[in-house]
Amino acid sequence: MSEQIPVHNVTPPARKDGDTVDLYASREKIYTRAFSGLFRNLRISGGIVLFLLYFGTVWLDWGGHQAVWWNLPERKFYIFGATFWPQDFILLSGILIVSAFGLFFITVFAGRVWCGYTCPQSVWTWIFMWCEKVTEGDRNQRMKLDKSPMSASKFTRKLAKHSLWLLIGLLTGLTFVGYFSPIRELVVDFITGQADGWSYFWVGFFTLATYGNAGWLREQVCIYMCPYARFQSVMFDKDTLIVSYDPRRGEKRGPRKKELDYKAHGLGDCIDCTMCVQVCPTGIDIRDGLQIECIGCAACIDACDTIMDKMNYPRGLISYTTEHNLSGQTTHTLRPRLIGYAAVLLVMIGVLTGAFFMRSLVGFDVSKDRVLYRENAEGRIENVYSLKVMNKDQVDHVYVLDATGLADLKLQGRREIRVPAGEIVTLPVELSVAPEQLPSSTNEVKFILRDVEHSGSEIQAKSRFIGPQVR
Ligand code: SF4
Ligand code: SF4
């Protein structure tokens, strides 16, 4: 006899007012409940470190300027002791690629820990939720407040909440712009109304972006807007750490008295208190299984562990686990995919570190004048060049210039070039040769720049010396 495939009706329910089907579900506001626990404490500690880094780094000085500073007008990027120029952007791209691989590695190993603990969207959302709790109360109070008609008390609470949100947004925006425009001057100019229009525009833009993302959009950003959320599920395997409910232990769920011999009544450990749902910032029920909305924040673990403690049941009904663990199989921590990511990551970090320390700290560029050649008062053939010397180091350098490539080659102009730290010096120089010494009408010449004070290293740049036709 042939087996029949079971069929489930997945048609969305019709609206009450007719037979048309509403495919658009408007967002339901999520009222999260306050909770405590190990993972919450970890998140707060991590959040404080990130906050200090974000708000504090911008105020540090290094080598006479802001320690981390995207100086866009001069096209220089300072990160503490290192200065990056447009030519070094390959290194910055490398840093981004290494960061992406680091994220892949972490995702394969521990799922969405980045989302739950360190993503700015999550960190700022948790802070905004805290402001909400301080001004409007906990979950039930907020629900009641939203249902109540407008009153002086409601207005004051809402005003306080939005003011706090805007203040945090403003500090975030000001700090962000401060990474591009020196923060000390920016803050003073901003307050005194002396800042330029673009500064006001960008601070306003990032203030509103923070206010909108962390205050209003929240989980919508993670669910619908974040590209990382979309593609990371393909990186998961059955050994990736996920936040999961153990249905074998939890079902059959149901309320009961603490002292009841629930197992004798066919009940599992889940008392169906819905605390795990009430604390979830994305409003999902983890008991329904792994869902794309889950950002792995572990709030439901903390909430459920508290309930388990109250019931005197063992902790871990919701826990960090793996699909293999849940199905009773062994979890393989070291697996080919993870080892592959780790190996690629280590190689890339090695290459990047090598490239960083081996990069030349002097840039040298020679361009020849458009006038092909001229004869000077001594009857020598003369070519004019423009030299550009770029000091990428944090200290001043003195270079000595020389030129080779032709017999009787004379260099006129400055031989000693002092280039301040992080600056570019452009200077004209002339080379001259007696016409009878020219082997050809176009000849290769080399400019040599020696760093006499520091490394003694030299850098060369080639150019052409043009003369009249040689018979
Ligand atoms: S918090 Fe734990 S006990 Fe309560 S509903 Fe969730 S899984 Fe069940
Ligand atoms: S289900 Fe749990 S881990 Fe996932 S987002 Fe909700 S509270 Fe966080």
CSV table of C-alpha atoms and ligand atoms in Angstrom, one decimal:
chain,number,residue,atom,x,y,z
A,1,MET,CA,0.0,0.0,0.0
A,2,SER,CA,1.4,3.4,-0.9
A,3,GLU,CA,2.1,5.9,1.9
A,4,GLN,CA,0.3,9.2,1.9
A,5,ILE,CA,2.3,12.4,2.5
A,6,PRO,CA,0.5,14.3,5.2
A,7,VAL,CA,-0.8,17.7,4.1
A,8,HIS,CA,-1.0,20.8,6.3
A,9,ASN,CA,-3.1,23.7,5.5
A,10,VAL,CA,-0.8,26.7,5.5
A,11,THR,CA,-3.2,29.3,4.1
A,12,PRO,CA,-3.2,32.4,6.3
A,13,PRO,CA,-6.5,32.9,8.2
A,14,ALA,CA,-9.0,35.2,6.5
A,15,ARG,CA,-9.8,38.5,8.0
A,16,LYS,CA,-13.0,38.7,10.1
A,17,ASP,CA,-14.6,41.3,7.8
A,18,GLY,CA,-14.6,39.3,4.6
A,19,ASP,CA,-13.0,36.6,2.6
A,20,THR,CA,-9.8,38.5,1.6
A,21,VAL,CA,-6.5,37.5,3.1
A,22,ASP,CA,-4.3,40.0,4.8
A,23,LEU,CA,-0.7,39.2,3.9
A,24,TYR,CA,0.7,42.3,5.7
A,25,ALA,CA,1.1,42.0,9.5
A,26,SER,CA,1.7,45.3,11.2
A,27,ARG,CA,4.4,45.4,13.9
A,28,GLU,CA,3.2,44.6,17.3
A,29,LYS,CA,5.0,46.6,20.0
A,30,ILE,CA,7.2,44.4,22.2
A,31,TYR,CA,7.1,45.1,25.9
A,32,THR,CA,10.1,43.3,27.4
A,33,ARG,CA,10.2,42.4,31.1
A,34,ALA,CA,13.2,43.2,33.2
A,35,PHE,CA,15.3,40.2,34.3
A,36,SER,CA,18.6,39.3,35.9
A,37,GLY,CA,21.1,36.5,35.4
A,38,LEU,CA,24.6,35.5,34.3
A,39,PHE,CA,24.3,36.4,30.6
A,40,ARG,CA,22.7,39.7,31.3
A,41,ASN,CA,25.7,40.6,33.6
A,42,LEU,CA,28.0,39.5,30.8
A,43,ARG,CA,26.2,41.6,28.3
A,44,ILE,CA,26.3,44.7,30.6
A,45,SER,CA,30.0,44.2,31.3
A,46,GLY,CA,30.7,43.9,27.6
A,47,GLY,CA,28.5,46.8,26.8
A,48,ILE,CA,30.4,49.0,29.3
A,49,VAL,CA,33.7,48.1,27.7
A,50,LEU,CA,32.3,48.9,24.2
A,51,PHE,CA,30.8,52.2,25.5
A,52,LEU,CA,34.1,53.3,27.0
A,53,LEU,CA,35.9,52.4,23.9
A,54,TYR,CA,33.5,54.2,21.6
A,55,PHE,CA,33.0,57.4,23.7
A,56,GLY,CA,36.5,57.4,25.2
A,57,THR,CA,38.9,56.7,22.3
A,58,VAL,CA,37.9,59.8,20.5
A,59,TRP,CA,39.2,62.0,23.3
A,60,LEU,CA,42.7,60.4,23.4
A,61,ASP,CA,45.7,62.2,21.9
A,62,TRP,CA,48.7,60.6,20.3
A,63,GLY,CA,51.7,62.3,18.7
A,64,GLY,CA,50.1,65.8,18.9
A,65,HIS,CA,46.8,65.0,17.3
A,66,GLN,CA,43.7,62.9,18.0
A,67,ALA,CA,44.6,59.3,18.4
A,68,VAL,CA,41.9,57.9,16.1
A,69,TRP,CA,41.0,60.4,13.4
A,70,TRP,CA,39.8,60.1,9.8
A,71,ASN,CA,41.2,63.4,8.5
A,72,LEU,CA,39.3,63.4,5.3
A,73,PRO,CA,40.4,66.9,3.9
A,74,GLU,CA,44.0,65.8,4.1
A,75,ARG,CA,43.2,62.2,3.3
A,76,LYS,CA,45.0,60.7,6.3
A,77,PHE,CA,43.8,58.2,8.8
A,78,TYR,CA,45.4,58.1,12.2
A,79,ILE,CA,45.1,55.0,14.4
A,80,PHE,CA,47.3,55.7,17.4
A,81,GLY,CA,50.9,55.4,16.2
A,82,ALA,CA,50.1,54.6,12.6
A,83,THR,CA,49.1,57.0,9.8
A,84,PHE,CA,47.4,55.6,6.8
A,85,TRP,CA,47.3,57.3,3.4
A,86,PRO,CA,45.1,56.6,0.4
A,87,GLN,CA,47.9,54.4,-0.8
A,88,ASP,CA,47.5,52.3,2.3
A,89,PHE,CA,43.9,51.7,1.9
A,90,ILE,CA,44.6,48.2,0.8
A,91,LEU,CA,45.7,47.6,4.4
A,92,LEU,CA,42.5,49.0,5.7
A,93,SER,CA,40.6,46.7,3.3
A,94,GLY,CA,42.7,43.9,4.7
A,95,ILE,CA,41.6,44.8,8.2
A,96,LEU,CA,37.9,44.7,7.1
A,97,ILE,CA,38.4,41.3,5.4
A,98,VAL,CA,40.1,39.9,8.5
A,99,SER,CA,37.2,41.3,10.6
A,100,ALA,CA,34.7,39.6,8.3
A,101,PHE,CA,36.5,36.3,8.6
A,102,GLY,CA,36.7,36.7,12.3
A,103,LEU,CA,33.0,37.1,12.4
A,104,PHE,CA,32.5,34.0,10.2
A,105,PHE,CA,34.7,32.0,12.5
A,106,ILE,CA,32.8,33.2,15.6
A,107,THR,CA,29.4,32.5,13.9
A,108,VAL,CA,30.4,29.0,13.0
A,109,PHE,CA,31.6,28.4,16.5
A,110,ALA,CA,29.1,30.3,18.7
A,111,GLY,CA,26.2,31.3,16.4
A,112,ARG,CA,24.9,34.8,16.9
A,113,VAL,CA,27.0,36.0,19.9
A,114,TRP,CA,28.0,39.0,17.9
A,115,CYS,CA,24.3,40.0,17.5
A,116,GLY,CA,23.4,39.4,21.1
A,117,TYR,CA,26.3,40.9,22.9
A,118,THR,CA,28.4,43.3,20.8
A,119,CYS,CA,26.4,44.6,17.8
A,120,PRO,CA,25.9,48.3,18.2
A,121,GLN,CA,22.2,47.9,17.3
A,122,SER,CA,21.7,45.4,20.2
A,123,VAL,CA,23.9,47.4,22.7
A,124,TRP,CA,22.1,50.7,22.0
A,125,THR,CA,18.7,49.0,22.0
A,126,TRP,CA,19.4,47.5,25.5
A,127,ILE,CA,20.3,51.0,26.7
A,128,PHE,CA,17.2,52.5,25.2
A,129,MET,CA,15.1,49.8,26.8
A,130,TRP,CA,16.7,50.6,30.1
A,131,CYS,CA,15.8,54.3,29.6
A,132,GLU,CA,12.2,53.1,28.9
A,133,LYS,CA,12.2,51.1,32.1
A,134,VAL,CA,13.5,54.1,34.2
A,135,THR,CA,11.0,56.5,32.8
A,136,GLU,CA,7.9,54.4,32.2
A,137,GLY,CA,8.3,51.5,34.5
A,138,ASP,CA,8.5,47.7,33.9
A,139,ARG,CA,6.6,45.7,31.3
A,140,ASN,CA,3.1,45.8,32.9
A,141,GLN,CA,3.3,49.5,33.8
A,142,ARG,CA,4.3,50.3,30.3
A,143,MET,CA,1.5,48.3,28.8
A,144,LYS,CA,-0.9,50.0,31.2
A,145,LEU,CA,0.5,53.4,30.4
A,146,ASP,CA,0.2,52.9,26.6
A,147,LYS,CA,-3.4,51.9,27.0
A,148,SER,CA,-4.3,54.8,29.3
A,149,PRO,CA,-5.5,58.2,27.8
A,150,MET,CA,-3.1,61.1,27.7
A,151,SER,CA,-2.6,62.7,31.1
A,152,ALA,CA,0.1,65.0,32.7
A,153,SER,CA,1.8,62.0,34.2
A,154,LYS,CA,1.8,60.0,30.9
A,155,PHE,CA,3.0,63.1,28.9
A,156,THR,CA,5.9,63.7,31.4
A,157,ARG,CA,7.0,60.1,31.3
A,158,LYS,CA,6.9,60.0,27.5
A,159,LEU,CA,8.7,63.3,27.3
A,160,ALA,CA,11.4,62.1,29.7
A,161,LYS,CA,11.9,58.9,27.7
A,162,HIS,CA,12.2,60.6,24.4
A,163,SER,CA,14.5,63.3,25.8
A,164,LEU,CA,16.8,60.6,27.2
A,165,TRP,CA,16.7,58.8,23.9
A,166,LEU,CA,17.5,62.0,22.0
A,167,LEU,CA,20.3,62.9,24.4
A,168,ILE,CA,22.0,59.5,24.0
A,169,GLY,CA,21.4,59.8,20.2
A,170,LEU,CA,23.1,63.3,20.3
A,171,LEU,CA,26.1,62.0,22.3
A,172,THR,CA,26.4,59.1,19.9
A,173,GLY,CA,26.2,61.3,16.8
A,174,LEU,CA,28.6,63.9,18.2
A,175,THR,CA,31.1,61.2,19.0
A,176,PHE,CA,30.8,59.6,15.6
A,177,VAL,CA,31.4,62.9,13.8
A,178,GLY,CA,34.3,63.5,16.2
A,179,TYR,CA,36.1,60.6,14.6
A,180,PHE,CA,36.2,62.7,11.4
A,181,SER,CA,36.5,66.2,12.8
A,182,PRO,CA,38.6,66.8,15.9
A,183,ILE,CA,36.2,66.3,18.8
A,184,ARG,CA,37.5,69.0,21.1
A,185,GLU,CA,36.9,71.8,18.6
A,186,LEU,CA,33.8,70.1,17.4
A,187,VAL,CA,32.1,70.1,20.8
A,188,VAL,CA,33.0,73.7,21.5
A,189,ASP,CA,31.9,74.9,18.1
A,190,PHE,CA,28.8,72.8,18.2
A,191,ILE,CA,27.7,74.3,21.6
A,192,THR,CA,28.6,77.9,20.7
A,193,GLY,CA,27.0,77.7,17.3
A,194,GLN,CA,30.3,78.1,15.4
A,195,ALA,CA,30.4,74.7,13.7
A,196,ASP,CA,29.9,74.5,10.0
A,197,GLY,CA,26.7,73.4,8.4
A,198,TRP,CA,27.9,70.0,7.5
A,199,SER,CA,28.8,69.2,11.1
A,200,TYR,CA,25.3,70.1,12.2
A,201,PHE,CA,23.9,68.1,9.4
A,202,TRP,CA,25.9,64.9,10.2
A,203,VAL,CA,25.5,65.2,14.0
A,204,GLY,CA,21.7,65.6,13.4
A,205,PHE,CA,21.6,62.7,11.0
A,206,PHE,CA,23.4,60.3,13.3
A,207,THR,CA,21.3,61.5,16.3
A,208,LEU,CA,18.1,60.7,14.5
A,209,ALA,CA,19.5,57.5,13.1
A,210,THR,CA,20.4,56.3,16.6
A,211,TYR,CA,17.0,57.5,18.0
A,212,GLY,CA,15.1,55.8,15.2
A,213,ASN,CA,17.1,52.5,15.2
A,214,ALA,CA,17.4,51.9,18.9
A,215,GLY,CA,14.1,53.6,20.0
A,216,TRP,CA,11.6,52.7,17.3
A,217,LEU,CA,12.9,50.1,14.8
A,218,ARG,CA,14.7,47.9,17.3
A,219,GLU,CA,14.2,44.2,16.3
A,220,GLN,CA,12.9,45.2,12.9
A,221,VAL,CA,16.5,46.2,12.0
A,222,CYS,CA,17.7,42.7,12.9
A,223,ILE,CA,14.9,40.9,11.3
A,224,TYR,CA,14.4,42.8,8.0
A,225,MET,CA,17.3,45.2,7.5
A,226,CYS,CA,20.5,43.5,8.6
A,227,PRO,CA,22.2,41.5,5.8
A,228,TYR,CA,24.4,39.6,8.3
A,229,ALA,CA,21.2,38.1,9.9
A,230,ARG,CA,20.1,36.9,6.4
A,231,PHE,CA,23.2,35.0,5.4
A,232,GLN,CA,24.6,33.8,8.7
A,233,SER,CA,22.2,30.9,9.0
A,234,VAL,CA,24.0,29.2,6.1
A,235,MET,CA,27.2,29.2,8.3
A,236,PHE,CA,25.4,27.3,11.0
A,237,ASP,CA,26.0,23.6,11.3
A,238,LYS,CA,24.7,21.0,13.8
A,239,ASP,CA,27.7,21.7,16.1
A,240,THR,CA,27.2,25.5,16.2
A,241,LEU,CA,26.2,26.9,19.6
A,242,ILE,CA,22.6,28.0,19.6
A,243,VAL,CA,20.1,29.2,22.2
A,244,SER,CA,17.6,26.4,22.4
A,245,TYR,CA,14.8,25.0,24.4
A,246,ASP,CA,15.0,21.3,25.3
A,247,PRO,CA,11.6,19.9,24.3
A,248,ARG,CA,12.5,16.4,25.5
A,249,ARG,CA,12.9,17.8,29.0
A,250,GLY,CA,10.3,20.6,28.8
A,251,GLU,CA,7.2,18.9,27.3
A,252,LYS,CA,4.5,18.4,28.1
A,253,ARG,CA,4.4,21.9,29.3
A,254,GLY,CA,1.8,23.3,31.7
A,255,PRO,CA,1.3,25.2,35.0
A,256,ARG,CA,1.5,23.3,38.2
A,257,LYS,CA,1.9,23.7,42.0
A,258,LYS,CA,5.6,23.7,43.1
A,259,GLU,CA,5.2,20.6,45.3
A,260,LEU,CA,3.3,18.5,42.7
A,261,ASP,CA,4.9,15.3,41.5
A,262,TYR,CA,4.5,16.6,37.9
A,263,LYS,CA,6.3,13.7,36.3
A,264,ALA,CA,3.6,11.4,37.6
A,265,HIS,CA,1.1,13.7,35.9
A,266,GLY,CA,2.9,13.4,32.6
A,267,LEU,CA,4.3,17.0,32.7
A,268,GLY,CA,7.7,18.1,31.7
A,269,ASP,CA,9.9,20.9,33.3
A,270,CYS,CA,8.3,23.8,31.4
A,271,ILE,CA,5.7,25.4,33.6
A,272,ASP,CA,4.4,27.5,30.7
A,273,CYS,CA,5.0,30.8,32.6
A,274,THR,CA,6.0,32.5,29.3
A,275,MET,CA,8.8,34.4,31.1
A,276,CYS,CA,11.2,33.4,28.2
A,277,VAL,CA,8.8,35.1,25.8
A,278,GLN,CA,8.3,38.2,27.9
A,279,VAL,CA,12.0,39.0,28.2
A,280,CYS,CA,12.8,38.3,24.5
A,281,PRO,CA,13.8,41.6,22.7
A,282,THR,CA,12.5,40.2,19.4
A,283,GLY,CA,9.3,38.9,20.9
A,284,ILE,CA,9.6,35.2,19.8
A,285,ASP,CA,8.9,32.0,21.7
A,286,ILE,CA,12.1,30.0,21.7
A,287,ARG,CA,10.0,26.9,22.5
A,288,ASP,CA,8.9,27.0,18.8
A,289,GLY,CA,12.5,26.0,17.8
A,290,LEU,CA,15.3,27.9,16.1
A,291,GLN,CA,14.1,31.0,14.4
A,292,ILE,CA,15.7,33.7,12.2
A,293,GLU,CA,14.5,36.3,14.6
A,294,CYS,CA,16.6,34.9,17.5
A,295,ILE,CA,19.6,37.1,18.0
A,296,GLY,CA,21.2,34.8,20.6
A,297,CYS,CA,21.1,37.3,23.4
A,298,ALA,CA,20.4,34.5,26.0
A,299,ALA,CA,17.8,36.7,27.9
A,300,CYS,CA,15.5,33.7,27.8
A,301,ILE,CA,18.2,31.5,29.4
A,302,ASP,CA,18.5,33.9,32.3
A,303,ALA,CA,14.7,34.1,32.7
A,304,CYS,CA,14.1,30.4,32.5
A,305,ASP,CA,17.0,29.6,34.9
A,306,THR,CA,15.4,31.9,37.4
A,307,ILE,CA,12.1,30.0,37.1
A,308,MET,CA,13.9,26.7,37.4
A,309,ASP,CA,15.6,27.9,40.6
A,310,LYS,CA,12.2,28.9,42.0
A,311,MET,CA,10.8,25.5,41.2
A,312,ASN,CA,13.8,23.6,42.4
A,313,TYR,CA,14.3,22.1,39.0
A,314,PRO,CA,17.8,21.8,37.4
A,315,ARG,CA,18.8,24.8,35.3
A,316,GLY,CA,19.3,24.6,31.5
A,317,LEU,CA,15.8,24.0,30.1
A,318,ILE,CA,16.8,26.7,27.8
A,319,SER,CA,20.5,26.8,27.2
A,320,TYR,CA,23.4,27.3,24.8
A,321,THR,CA,23.6,24.0,23.1
A,322,THR,CA,24.0,22.4,19.7
A,323,GLU,CA,21.6,20.5,17.4
A,324,HIS,CA,23.7,17.4,17.9
A,325,ASN,CA,23.4,17.7,21.6
A,326,LEU,CA,19.7,18.2,21.4
A,327,SER,CA,19.3,15.0,19.4
A,328,GLY,CA,21.5,13.1,21.9
A,329,GLN,CA,24.5,13.0,19.6
A,330,THR,CA,28.1,14.1,20.3
A,331,THR,CA,29.0,17.7,19.6
A,332,HIS,CA,32.2,18.1,17.6
A,333,THR,CA,33.9,21.3,18.6
A,334,LEU,CA,36.9,20.8,16.3
A,335,ARG,CA,35.4,20.3,12.8
A,336,PRO,CA,36.8,20.8,9.3
A,337,ARG,CA,34.8,24.0,8.6
A,338,LEU,CA,35.9,25.6,11.9
A,339,ILE,CA,39.5,24.6,11.5
A,340,GLY,CA,39.4,25.9,7.9
A,341,TYR,CA,38.1,29.3,9.0
A,342,ALA,CA,40.7,29.4,11.9
A,343,ALA,CA,43.5,28.6,9.5
A,344,VAL,CA,42.5,31.2,6.9
A,345,LEU,CA,42.0,33.7,9.7
A,346,LEU,CA,45.5,33.1,11.1
A,347,VAL,CA,47.2,33.3,7.7
A,348,MET,CA,45.4,36.5,6.9
A,349,ILE,CA,46.3,38.1,10.3
A,350,GLY,CA,49.9,37.0,9.6
A,351,VAL,CA,50.0,38.5,6.1
A,352,LEU,CA,48.3,41.7,7.3
A,353,THR,CA,50.7,42.1,10.2
A,354,GLY,CA,53.7,41.5,7.9
A,355,ALA,CA,52.3,43.9,5.3
A,356,PHE,CA,51.8,46.5,8.0
A,357,PHE,CA,55.3,46.4,9.5
A,358,MET,CA,57.0,46.0,6.2
A,359,ARG,CA,55.2,48.9,4.5
A,360,SER,CA,57.4,51.8,3.5
A,361,LEU,CA,57.1,54.8,5.7
A,362,VAL,CA,58.2,57.1,2.9
A,363,GLY,CA,56.4,57.7,-0.3
A,364,PHE,CA,58.4,59.0,-3.2
A,365,ASP,CA,57.0,60.2,-6.6
A,366,VAL,CA,58.8,61.9,-9.5
A,367,SER,CA,57.1,63.5,-12.4
A,368,LYS,CA,58.8,65.1,-15.3
A,369,ASP,CA,58.1,68.6,-16.5
A,370,ARG,CA,56.1,68.9,-19.8
A,371,VAL,CA,59.0,70.9,-21.4
A,372,LEU,CA,61.1,68.1,-22.9
A,373,TYR,CA,64.5,69.7,-22.3
A,374,ARG,CA,66.3,73.0,-22.5
A,375,GLU,CA,69.9,74.2,-22.9
A,376,ASN,CA,71.2,76.2,-19.9
A,377,ALA,CA,73.8,79.0,-19.8
A,378,GLU,CA,76.7,76.5,-19.7
A,379,GLY,CA,75.4,74.7,-22.8
A,380,ARG,CA,74.3,71.7,-20.9
A,381,ILE,CA,71.0,69.9,-21.5
A,382,GLU,CA,68.6,70.4,-18.7
A,383,ASN,CA,65.4,68.5,-17.6
A,384,VAL,CA,63.1,69.7,-14.8
A,385,TYR,CA,61.3,67.4,-12.5
A,386,SER,CA,58.8,67.7,-9.7
A,387,LEU,CA,59.5,65.5,-6.6
A,388,LYS,CA,56.9,64.5,-4.1
A,389,VAL,CA,58.2,63.1,-0.7
A,390,MET,CA,55.7,61.8,1.7
A,391,ASN,CA,56.6,61.1,5.3
A,392,LYS,CA,54.1,58.5,6.7
A,393,ASP,CA,55.9,58.2,10.0
A,394,GLN,CA,55.1,59.8,13.3
A,395,VAL,CA,58.4,61.7,13.5
A,396,ASP,CA,60.2,64.2,11.2
A,397,HIS,CA,62.7,62.7,8.7
A,398,VAL,CA,65.6,64.2,6.8
A,399,TYR,CA,66.3,62.7,3.5
A,400,VAL,CA,69.3,63.2,1.2
A,401,LEU,CA,68.6,63.3,-2.6
A,402,ASP,CA,70.8,61.9,-5.3
A,403,ALA,CA,70.4,61.0,-9.0
A,404,THR,CA,72.2,58.4,-11.1
A,405,GLY,CA,71.9,56.8,-14.6
A,406,LEU,CA,74.1,59.0,-16.8
A,407,ALA,CA,77.7,60.0,-16.8
A,408,ASP,CA,78.3,63.6,-15.9
A,409,LEU,CA,74.8,63.9,-14.4
A,410,LYS,CA,74.4,67.0,-12.2
A,411,LEU,CA,71.6,67.5,-9.8
A,412,GLN,CA,70.7,71.1,-9.1
A,413,GLY,CA,68.3,72.2,-6.3
A,414,ARG,CA,67.9,71.1,-2.7
A,415,ARG,CA,69.9,68.0,-1.7
A,416,GLU,CA,68.6,67.8,1.8
A,417,ILE,CA,64.9,67.5,2.3
A,418,ARG,CA,63.3,67.8,5.7
A,419,VAL,CA,59.8,66.3,5.8
A,420,PRO,CA,57.7,66.8,9.0
A,421,ALA,CA,55.8,63.8,10.4
A,422,GLY,CA,52.7,63.0,8.3
A,423,GLU,CA,53.4,65.7,5.7
A,424,ILE,CA,54.1,65.8,2.0
A,425,VAL,CA,56.9,68.0,0.6
A,426,THR,CA,56.8,68.9,-3.1
A,427,LEU,CA,59.9,70.4,-4.7
A,428,PRO,CA,61.3,71.1,-8.2
A,429,VAL,CA,64.8,69.8,-9.2
A,430,GLU,CA,66.8,70.0,-12.3
A,431,LEU,CA,69.2,67.4,-13.9
A,432,SER,CA,71.7,68.5,-16.5
A,433,VAL,CA,74.1,66.6,-18.7
A,434,ALA,CA,76.7,67.8,-21.3
A,435,PRO,CA,75.2,67.0,-24.7
A,436,GLU,CA,78.1,64.9,-25.8
A,437,GLN,CA,77.6,62.6,-22.8
A,438,LEU,CA,74.1,61.7,-23.8
A,439,PRO,CA,74.0,58.2,-25.3
A,440,SER,CA,70.4,58.5,-26.5
A,441,SER,CA,67.6,61.1,-26.9
A,442,THR,CA,65.7,59.3,-24.1
A,443,ASN,CA,67.6,57.9,-21.1
A,444,GLU,CA,66.6,56.2,-17.8
A,445,VAL,CA,67.6,58.1,-14.7
A,446,LYS,CA,67.1,57.2,-11.0
A,447,PHE,CA,66.4,59.5,-8.1
A,448,ILE,CA,67.6,58.1,-4.8
A,449,LEU,CA,66.3,59.3,-1.4
A,450,ARG,CA,68.3,58.3,1.7
A,451,ASP,CA,67.0,58.5,5.2
A,452,VAL,CA,70.2,59.7,6.9
A,453,GLU,CA,69.0,60.3,10.4
A,454,HIS,CA,67.0,57.2,11.2
A,455,SER,CA,67.1,53.9,9.3
A,456,GLY,CA,69.7,54.8,6.6
A,457,SER,CA,67.4,53.1,4.2
A,458,GLU,CA,66.9,54.4,0.7
A,459,ILE,CA,64.1,54.5,-1.8
A,460,GLN,CA,64.4,55.0,-5.6
A,461,ALA,CA,62.1,56.4,-8.3
A,462,LYS,CA,62.8,56.1,-12.0
A,463,SER,CA,62.2,58.7,-14.7
A,464,ARG,CA,63.4,59.7,-18.2
A,465,PHE,CA,66.0,62.3,-19.2
A,466,ILE,CA,65.2,63.7,-22.6
A,467,GLY,CA,67.8,65.3,-24.9
A,468,PRO,CA,68.2,66.2,-28.6
A,469,GLN,CA,68.7,63.5,-31.2
A,470,VAL,CA,72.1,61.9,-31.0
A,471,ARG,CA,73.8,61.3,-34.3
B,1,SF4,S1,10.7,30.4,31.0
B,1,SF4,FE1,11.1,28.2,31.1
B,1,SF4,S2,9.5,27.4,32.2
B,1,SF4,FE2,8.8,29.4,31.6
B,1,SF4,S3,7.7,29.1,29.7
B,1,SF4,FE3,9.8,29.5,29.2
B,1,SF4,S4,10.7,27.5,29.0
B,1,SF4,FE4,8.8,27.2,30.1
B,2,SF4,S1,14.8,33.7,21.9
B,2,SF4,FE1,16.1,34.0,23.6
B,2,SF4,S2,18.1,34.3,22.8
B,2,SF4,FE2,16.7,34.5,21.1
B,2,SF4,S3,16.4,36.7,20.9
B,2,SF4,FE3,14.8,35.8,22.2
B,2,SF4,S4,15.6,36.0,24.3
B,2,SF4,FE4,17.3,36.3,22.9
